[in-house]
Each structure stands twice: as structure tokens, then as C-alpha cells.
Amino acid sequence: MIEIPSDLHPDLVPLVFLLGSWEGAGVSDFPGAEKCNFGQEVSFTHDGRDFLEYVSHTWVLDSEGKKVRPLESETGYWRIDKDRKVEVVMIRDQGVVEIWYGELADQKPQIDLVTDAVARTAASGPYSGGKRLYGYVKSDLMWVGEKATPDVELRPYMSAHLKKVVDPSEWAKDLKDLPDDGIAFFK
């Protein structure tokens, strides 16, 4: 169930499905880069202002699903206007800054984004733009990213399936009537 925090800025209500911490795994595959499975942690938070703060960390997984090394990190800010237009400012650890525009689909929690501007440091790899699709499907967050470089046309390069992480302290609030020994509950 999706809850709307009382201190959420009213403009952000259409994006409330993104709020929280998410974890999962995905696949990365792009010409010139190592094809791999990756793990991911994502958080969307708010502080009452008119944006969501976004943080993502990914890491390469070995064949047993264990962390091998960091893959990518990004952070950014998401906004939405009255016409369901979404704008995102994102910074990646590889030395890339992006401005994304898109929109929230009508009648479903799905966001399509495309880069409008890309700035790169001298140390970053070639990159000329991208597209992303985020969707809230059966209480999970799924996304797919496409990427283009001067030498490679726009193509899918990463996708992931993420599950919401629930803080056990949230469950503990519902246990206030549990007997001290815990056993009486089952009698």
C-alpha cells in the first residue's frame, strides 16, 4: 500500500510511489564495457520541499550474487509539474551531469525520461545521451536505461528489478499489544 506522508510537498503526490529505499539486482551490457549482473540500492526521500532527492549505488555481482566492486553511483533531484511533466537533475560518479525531461504516464505509475543536456568532465567516458523508463509494478520498482555515445547508437544498457526495503521499526509500532513473553499471542 502506498501512503502519502503528511509533510510531502503537494506537488510531489503523483511521485509518491517512488518514496523509500529499494534494493535489487539487474543486468548491465554495453559495447566496450564488461557485461555483468549488478546489485543496486536506491533511495527516494523528501524534506518537505518541491523535489525528491535520489541516490543510487550499484556494484558488480559475482556468479554467487556477492559484491565484487562498485559499478556506478548517481545522485539527483526529481520534480514534477501540474501537467505531469518530470524533470531530473542527475550527477554520476564518472564525471557526468545530466538534465532529464519526461512525463508521468496517465493512469499508471510509469515515468519516461530522456536527456536534454549532458555535461562531461575530461576524465569521463564518451556519452551523448540516454533514455530511462521507471515503473511501479506489483509493488516493485523496475527500470531500464538506454545509452548513446558518439560511436554507439541509443540502446539498452542497464535494467533492474527492485524491492522496497521495510524498516523493522515500522512493524514494531503494530506490535504494541503483544504480550511481554510473546507466547501468549499464539494461545
PDB file of C-alpha atoms in Angstrom:
ATOM      1  CA  MET A   1       0.000   0.000   0.000  1.00  0.00           C
ATOM      2  CA  ILE A   2       1.268   3.461  -0.850  1.00  0.00           C
ATOM      3  CA  GLU A   3       0.995   6.048   1.908  1.00  0.00           C
ATOM      4  CA  ILE A   4       1.272   9.792   1.395  1.00  0.00           C
ATOM      5  CA  PRO A   5       3.428  11.386   4.114  1.00  0.00           C
ATOM      6  CA  SER A   6       1.706  14.358   5.762  1.00  0.00           C
ATOM      7  CA  ASP A   7       4.761  16.567   5.184  1.00  0.00           C
ATOM      8  CA  LEU A   8       5.137  15.700   1.477  1.00  0.00           C
ATOM      9  CA  HIS A   9       5.003  18.772  -0.747  1.00  0.00           C
ATOM     10  CA  PRO A  10       1.607  18.660  -2.540  1.00  0.00           C
ATOM     11  CA  ASP A  11       3.245  18.852  -5.994  1.00  0.00           C
ATOM     12  CA  LEU A  12       5.003  15.525  -5.317  1.00  0.00           C
ATOM     13  CA  VAL A  13       1.913  13.412  -4.636  1.00  0.00           C
ATOM     14  CA  PRO A  14       1.980  11.904  -8.165  1.00  0.00           C
ATOM     15  CA  LEU A  15       5.545  10.643  -7.458  1.00  0.00           C
ATOM     16  CA  VAL A  16       4.784   9.177  -4.017  1.00  0.00           C
ATOM     17  CA  PHE A  17       5.180   5.621  -5.370  1.00  0.00           C
ATOM     18  CA  LEU A  18       8.942   6.273  -5.671  1.00  0.00           C
ATOM     19  CA  LEU A  19       9.457   7.191  -1.999  1.00  0.00           C
ATOM     20  CA  GLY A  20      11.509   4.859   0.144  1.00  0.00           C
ATOM     21  CA  SER A  21      14.529   2.615  -0.037  1.00  0.00           C
ATOM     22  CA  TRP A  22      14.752  -0.032  -2.727  1.00  0.00           C
ATOM     23  CA  GLU A  23      17.150  -2.951  -3.287  1.00  0.00           C
ATOM     24  CA  GLY A  24      17.526  -5.480  -6.047  1.00  0.00           C
ATOM     25  CA  ALA A  25      19.555  -6.667  -8.980  1.00  0.00           C
ATOM     26  CA  GLY A  26      19.890  -6.183 -12.684  1.00  0.00           C
ATOM     27  CA  VAL A  27      21.992  -6.627 -15.797  1.00  0.00           C
ATOM     28  CA  SER A  28      24.480  -4.250 -17.422  1.00  0.00           C
ATOM     29  CA  ASP A  29      25.543  -4.736 -21.047  1.00  0.00           C
ATOM     30  CA  PHE A  30      27.033  -2.093 -23.345  1.00  0.00           C
ATOM     31  CA  PRO A  31      29.636  -2.360 -26.142  1.00  0.00           C
ATOM     32  CA  GLY A  32      33.134  -1.728 -24.818  1.00  0.00           C
ATOM     33  CA  ALA A  33      32.138  -2.405 -21.187  1.00  0.00           C
ATOM     34  CA  GLU A  34      32.036  -5.579 -19.145  1.00  0.00           C
ATOM     35  CA  LYS A  35      28.675  -7.377 -19.274  1.00  0.00           C
ATOM     36  CA  CYS A  36      27.656  -8.172 -15.706  1.00  0.00           C
ATOM     37  CA  ASN A  37      24.938  -8.719 -13.175  1.00  0.00           C
ATOM     38  CA  PHE A  38      24.745  -5.943 -10.608  1.00  0.00           C
ATOM     39  CA  GLY A  39      23.176  -5.217  -7.252  1.00  0.00           C
ATOM     40  CA  GLN A  40      21.532  -1.872  -6.575  1.00  0.00           C
ATOM     41  CA  GLU A  41      20.374   0.252  -3.660  1.00  0.00           C
ATOM     42  CA  VAL A  42      18.173   3.256  -4.443  1.00  0.00           C
ATOM     43  CA  SER A  43      16.530   5.801  -2.171  1.00  0.00           C
ATOM     44  CA  PHE A  44      13.969   8.486  -2.905  1.00  0.00           C
ATOM     45  CA  THR A  45      13.498  10.863   0.027  1.00  0.00           C
ATOM     46  CA  HIS A  46      11.935  14.261   0.638  1.00  0.00           C
ATOM     47  CA  ASP A  47      12.290  17.087   3.148  1.00  0.00           C
ATOM     48  CA  GLY A  48       9.029  18.928   2.510  1.00  0.00           C
ATOM     49  CA  ARG A  49      10.314  20.983  -0.414  1.00  0.00           C
ATOM     50  CA  ASP A  50       9.106  20.506  -4.006  1.00  0.00           C
ATOM     51  CA  PHE A  51      11.587  17.781  -5.045  1.00  0.00           C
ATOM     52  CA  LEU A  52      12.560  14.206  -4.283  1.00  0.00           C
ATOM     53  CA  GLU A  53      16.195  13.502  -3.541  1.00  0.00           C
ATOM     54  CA  TYR A  54      17.505  10.435  -5.387  1.00  0.00           C
ATOM     55  CA  VAL A  55      20.600   8.354  -4.569  1.00  0.00           C
ATOM     56  CA  SER A  56      21.653   5.142  -6.328  1.00  0.00           C
ATOM     57  CA  HIS A  57      24.611   2.834  -5.798  1.00  0.00           C
ATOM     58  CA  THR A  58      25.328  -0.223  -7.945  1.00  0.00           C
ATOM     59  CA  TRP A  59      28.019  -2.867  -7.712  1.00  0.00           C
ATOM     60  CA  VAL A  60      29.147  -5.823  -9.815  1.00  0.00           C
ATOM     61  CA  LEU A  61      27.937  -9.206  -8.543  1.00  0.00           C
ATOM     62  CA  ASP A  62      29.800 -12.484  -8.960  1.00  0.00           C
ATOM     63  CA  SER A  63      28.111 -15.725 -10.071  1.00  0.00           C
ATOM     64  CA  GLU A  64      27.008 -16.369  -6.466  1.00  0.00           C
ATOM     65  CA  GLY A  65      25.437 -12.910  -6.089  1.00  0.00           C
ATOM     66  CA  LYS A  66      28.198 -11.489  -3.864  1.00  0.00           C
ATOM     67  CA  LYS A  67      29.523  -7.929  -4.212  1.00  0.00           C
ATOM     68  CA  VAL A  68      32.713  -7.720  -6.253  1.00  0.00           C
ATOM     69  CA  ARG A  69      33.289  -3.960  -6.697  1.00  0.00           C
ATOM     70  CA  PRO A  70      31.404  -0.681  -7.176  1.00  0.00           C
ATOM     71  CA  LEU A  71      29.852  -0.134 -10.613  1.00  0.00           C
ATOM     72  CA  GLU A  72      28.106   3.277 -10.685  1.00  0.00           C
ATOM     73  CA  SER A  73      26.785   5.851  -8.247  1.00  0.00           C
ATOM     74  CA  GLU A  74      24.436   8.720  -9.021  1.00  0.00           C
ATOM     75  CA  THR A  75      22.530  11.339  -7.115  1.00  0.00           C
ATOM     76  CA  GLY A  76      19.908  13.806  -8.175  1.00  0.00           C
ATOM     77  CA  TYR A  77      16.680  15.733  -7.692  1.00  0.00           C
ATOM     78  CA  TRP A  78      13.282  14.915  -9.198  1.00  0.00           C
ATOM     79  CA  ARG A  79      10.429  17.408  -9.730  1.00  0.00           C
ATOM     80  CA  ILE A  80       7.002  17.203 -11.356  1.00  0.00           C
ATOM     81  CA  ASP A  81       4.671  19.971 -12.529  1.00  0.00           C
ATOM     82  CA  LYS A  82       0.866  20.201 -12.707  1.00  0.00           C
ATOM     83  CA  ASP A  83       0.898  18.735 -16.242  1.00  0.00           C
ATOM     84  CA  ARG A  84       2.735  15.587 -15.033  1.00  0.00           C
ATOM     85  CA  LYS A  85       5.993  16.720 -16.668  1.00  0.00           C
ATOM     86  CA  VAL A  86       9.000  15.364 -14.791  1.00  0.00           C
ATOM     87  CA  GLU A  87      12.447  16.942 -14.643  1.00  0.00           C
ATOM     88  CA  VAL A  88      15.527  15.362 -13.122  1.00  0.00           C
ATOM     89  CA  VAL A  89      18.990  16.778 -12.483  1.00  0.00           C
ATOM     90  CA  MET A  90      21.485  13.952 -12.004  1.00  0.00           C
ATOM     91  CA  ILE A  91      25.196  13.697 -11.250  1.00  0.00           C
ATOM     92  CA  ARG A  92      27.150  10.485 -11.825  1.00  0.00           C
ATOM     93  CA  ASP A  93      30.420   9.440 -10.219  1.00  0.00           C
ATOM     94  CA  GLN A  94      32.010   9.071 -13.679  1.00  0.00           C
ATOM     95  CA  GLY A  95      32.027  12.854 -14.132  1.00  0.00           C
ATOM     96  CA  VAL A  96      28.699  13.291 -15.930  1.00  0.00           C
ATOM     97  CA  VAL A  97      25.923  15.776 -15.185  1.00  0.00           C
ATOM     98  CA  GLU A  98      22.564  15.238 -16.890  1.00  0.00           C
ATOM     99  CA  ILE A  99      19.262  17.061 -17.168  1.00  0.00           C
ATOM    100  CA  TRP A 100      16.380  14.717 -17.927  1.00  0.00           C
ATOM    101  CA  TYR A 101      12.829  15.587 -19.007  1.00  0.00           C
ATOM    102  CA  GLY A 102       9.851  13.317 -19.358  1.00  0.00           C
ATOM    103  CA  GLU A 103       6.426  12.660 -18.021  1.00  0.00           C
ATOM    104  CA  LEU A 104       4.396  10.514 -15.707  1.00  0.00           C
ATOM    105  CA  ALA A 105       2.066   8.284 -17.705  1.00  0.00           C
ATOM    106  CA  ASP A 106      -1.663   8.851 -17.441  1.00  0.00           C
ATOM    107  CA  GLN A 107      -3.426   6.448 -15.052  1.00  0.00           C
ATOM    108  CA  LYS A 108      -0.320   4.423 -14.194  1.00  0.00           C
ATOM    109  CA  PRO A 109       2.889   4.849 -12.171  1.00  0.00           C
ATOM    110  CA  GLN A 110       5.321   4.919 -15.077  1.00  0.00           C
ATOM    111  CA  ILE A 111       7.859   7.610 -15.944  1.00  0.00           C
ATOM    112  CA  ASP A 112       9.592   8.005 -19.307  1.00  0.00           C
ATOM    113  CA  LEU A 113      12.672  10.252 -19.292  1.00  0.00           C
ATOM    114  CA  VAL A 114      15.109  11.432 -21.955  1.00  0.00           C
ATOM    115  CA  THR A 115      18.264  13.515 -21.547  1.00  0.00           C
ATOM    116  CA  ASP A 116      18.014  17.131 -22.604  1.00  0.00           C
ATOM    117  CA  ALA A 117      21.539  18.164 -21.657  1.00  0.00           C
ATOM    118  CA  VAL A 118      24.734  16.272 -20.840  1.00  0.00           C
ATOM    119  CA  ALA A 119      27.953  17.752 -19.476  1.00  0.00           C
ATOM    120  CA  ARG A 120      31.095  15.648 -19.017  1.00  0.00           C
ATOM    121  CA  THR A 121      34.446  16.134 -17.362  1.00  0.00           C
ATOM    122  CA  ALA A 122      37.610  15.345 -19.295  1.00  0.00           C
ATOM    123  CA  ALA A 123      38.023  12.122 -17.277  1.00  0.00           C
ATOM    124  CA  SER A 124      34.571  10.711 -18.106  1.00  0.00           C
ATOM    125  CA  GLY A 125      33.980   8.218 -20.874  1.00  0.00           C
ATOM    126  CA  PRO A 126      32.144   9.025 -24.105  1.00  0.00           C
ATOM    127  CA  TYR A 127      28.429   9.625 -23.570  1.00  0.00           C
ATOM    128  CA  SER A 128      25.980  11.675 -25.576  1.00  0.00           C
ATOM    129  CA  GLY A 129      22.572  10.931 -24.051  1.00  0.00           C
ATOM    130  CA  GLY A 130      20.069   8.449 -22.780  1.00  0.00           C
ATOM    131  CA  LYS A 131      16.536   7.380 -22.033  1.00  0.00           C
ATOM    132  CA  ARG A 132      15.048   5.774 -18.924  1.00  0.00           C
ATOM    133  CA  LEU A 133      11.783   4.121 -18.091  1.00  0.00           C
ATOM    134  CA  TYR A 134      10.740   3.666 -14.450  1.00  0.00           C
ATOM    135  CA  GLY A 135       7.651   1.705 -13.467  1.00  0.00           C
ATOM    136  CA  TYR A 136       5.932   0.666 -10.272  1.00  0.00           C
ATOM    137  CA  VAL A 137       4.765  -2.887 -10.988  1.00  0.00           C
ATOM    138  CA  LYS A 138       3.052  -5.082  -8.349  1.00  0.00           C
ATOM    139  CA  SER A 139       4.708  -3.079  -5.516  1.00  0.00           C
ATOM    140  CA  ASP A 140       8.180  -3.349  -7.098  1.00  0.00           C
ATOM    141  CA  LEU A 141      10.210  -0.659  -8.838  1.00  0.00           C
ATOM    142  CA  MET A 142      11.585  -1.617 -12.237  1.00  0.00           C
ATOM    143  CA  TRP A 143      13.669   0.451 -14.604  1.00  0.00           C
ATOM    144  CA  VAL A 144      15.529   0.195 -17.867  1.00  0.00           C
ATOM    145  CA  GLY A 145      18.153   2.639 -19.124  1.00  0.00           C
ATOM    146  CA  GLU A 146      19.297   3.300 -22.669  1.00  0.00           C
ATOM    147  CA  LYS A 147      22.563   4.994 -23.562  1.00  0.00           C
ATOM    148  CA  ALA A 148      24.231   6.524 -26.616  1.00  0.00           C
ATOM    149  CA  THR A 149      27.812   7.513 -27.322  1.00  0.00           C
ATOM    150  CA  PRO A 150      29.338   9.121 -30.412  1.00  0.00           C
ATOM    151  CA  ASP A 151      30.194   5.579 -31.608  1.00  0.00           C
ATOM    152  CA  VAL A 152      27.155   3.586 -30.369  1.00  0.00           C
ATOM    153  CA  GLU A 153      23.537   4.402 -31.194  1.00  0.00           C
ATOM    154  CA  LEU A 154      20.981   4.616 -28.389  1.00  0.00           C
ATOM    155  CA  ARG A 155      20.460   1.119 -26.973  1.00  0.00           C
ATOM    156  CA  PRO A 156      19.511  -0.545 -23.677  1.00  0.00           C
ATOM    157  CA  TYR A 157      22.479  -0.850 -21.319  1.00  0.00           C
ATOM    158  CA  MET A 158      21.109  -1.416 -17.788  1.00  0.00           C
ATOM    159  CA  SER A 159      17.913  -2.649 -16.198  1.00  0.00           C
ATOM    160  CA  ALA A 160      16.931  -3.693 -12.684  1.00  0.00           C
ATOM    161  CA  HIS A 161      14.110  -5.085 -10.583  1.00  0.00           C
ATOM    162  CA  LEU A 162      13.979  -3.548  -7.089  1.00  0.00           C
ATOM    163  CA  LYS A 163      12.015  -4.455  -3.962  1.00  0.00           C
ATOM    164  CA  LYS A 164      11.025  -1.949  -1.298  1.00  0.00           C
ATOM    165  CA  VAL A 165      13.052  -2.202   1.906  1.00  0.00           C
ATOM    166  CA  VAL A 166      10.885  -2.037   5.002  1.00  0.00           C
ATOM    167  CA  ASP A 167      12.302  -0.666   8.247  1.00  0.00           C
ATOM    168  CA  PRO A 168      11.544  -3.201  11.049  1.00  0.00           C
ATOM    169  CA  SER A 169      10.788  -0.308  13.410  1.00  0.00           C
ATOM    170  CA  GLU A 170       7.689   0.335  11.267  1.00  0.00           C
ATOM    171  CA  TRP A 171       6.444  -3.187  12.026  1.00  0.00           C
ATOM    172  CA  ALA A 172       7.242  -2.810  15.723  1.00  0.00           C
ATOM    173  CA  LYS A 173       4.693   0.010  16.017  1.00  0.00           C
ATOM    174  CA  ASP A 174       1.959  -2.535  15.235  1.00  0.00           C
ATOM    175  CA  LEU A 175       3.114  -4.887  17.998  1.00  0.00           C
ATOM    176  CA  LYS A 176       2.234  -2.656  20.944  1.00  0.00           C
ATOM    177  CA  ASP A 177      -0.478  -5.081  22.148  1.00  0.00           C
ATOM    178  CA  LEU A 178       1.810  -8.120  22.013  1.00  0.00           C
ATOM    179  CA  PRO A 179       2.233  -9.772  25.450  1.00  0.00           C
ATOM    180  CA  ASP A 180       5.676  -9.446  27.010  1.00  0.00           C
ATOM    181  CA  ASP A 181       6.513 -13.119  26.665  1.00  0.00           C
ATOM    182  CA  GLY A 182       5.260 -13.311  23.076  1.00  0.00           C
ATOM    183  CA  ILE A 183       3.969 -16.860  23.650  1.00  0.00           C
ATOM    184  CA  ALA A 184       0.519 -15.777  24.900  1.00  0.00           C
ATOM    185  CA  PHE A 185      -0.124 -14.297  21.461  1.00  0.00           C
ATOM    186  CA  PHE A 186      -0.275 -17.818  19.976  1.00  0.00           C
ATOM    187  CA  LYS A 187      -2.630 -19.289  22.635  1.00  0.00           C
TER     188      LYS A 187
END
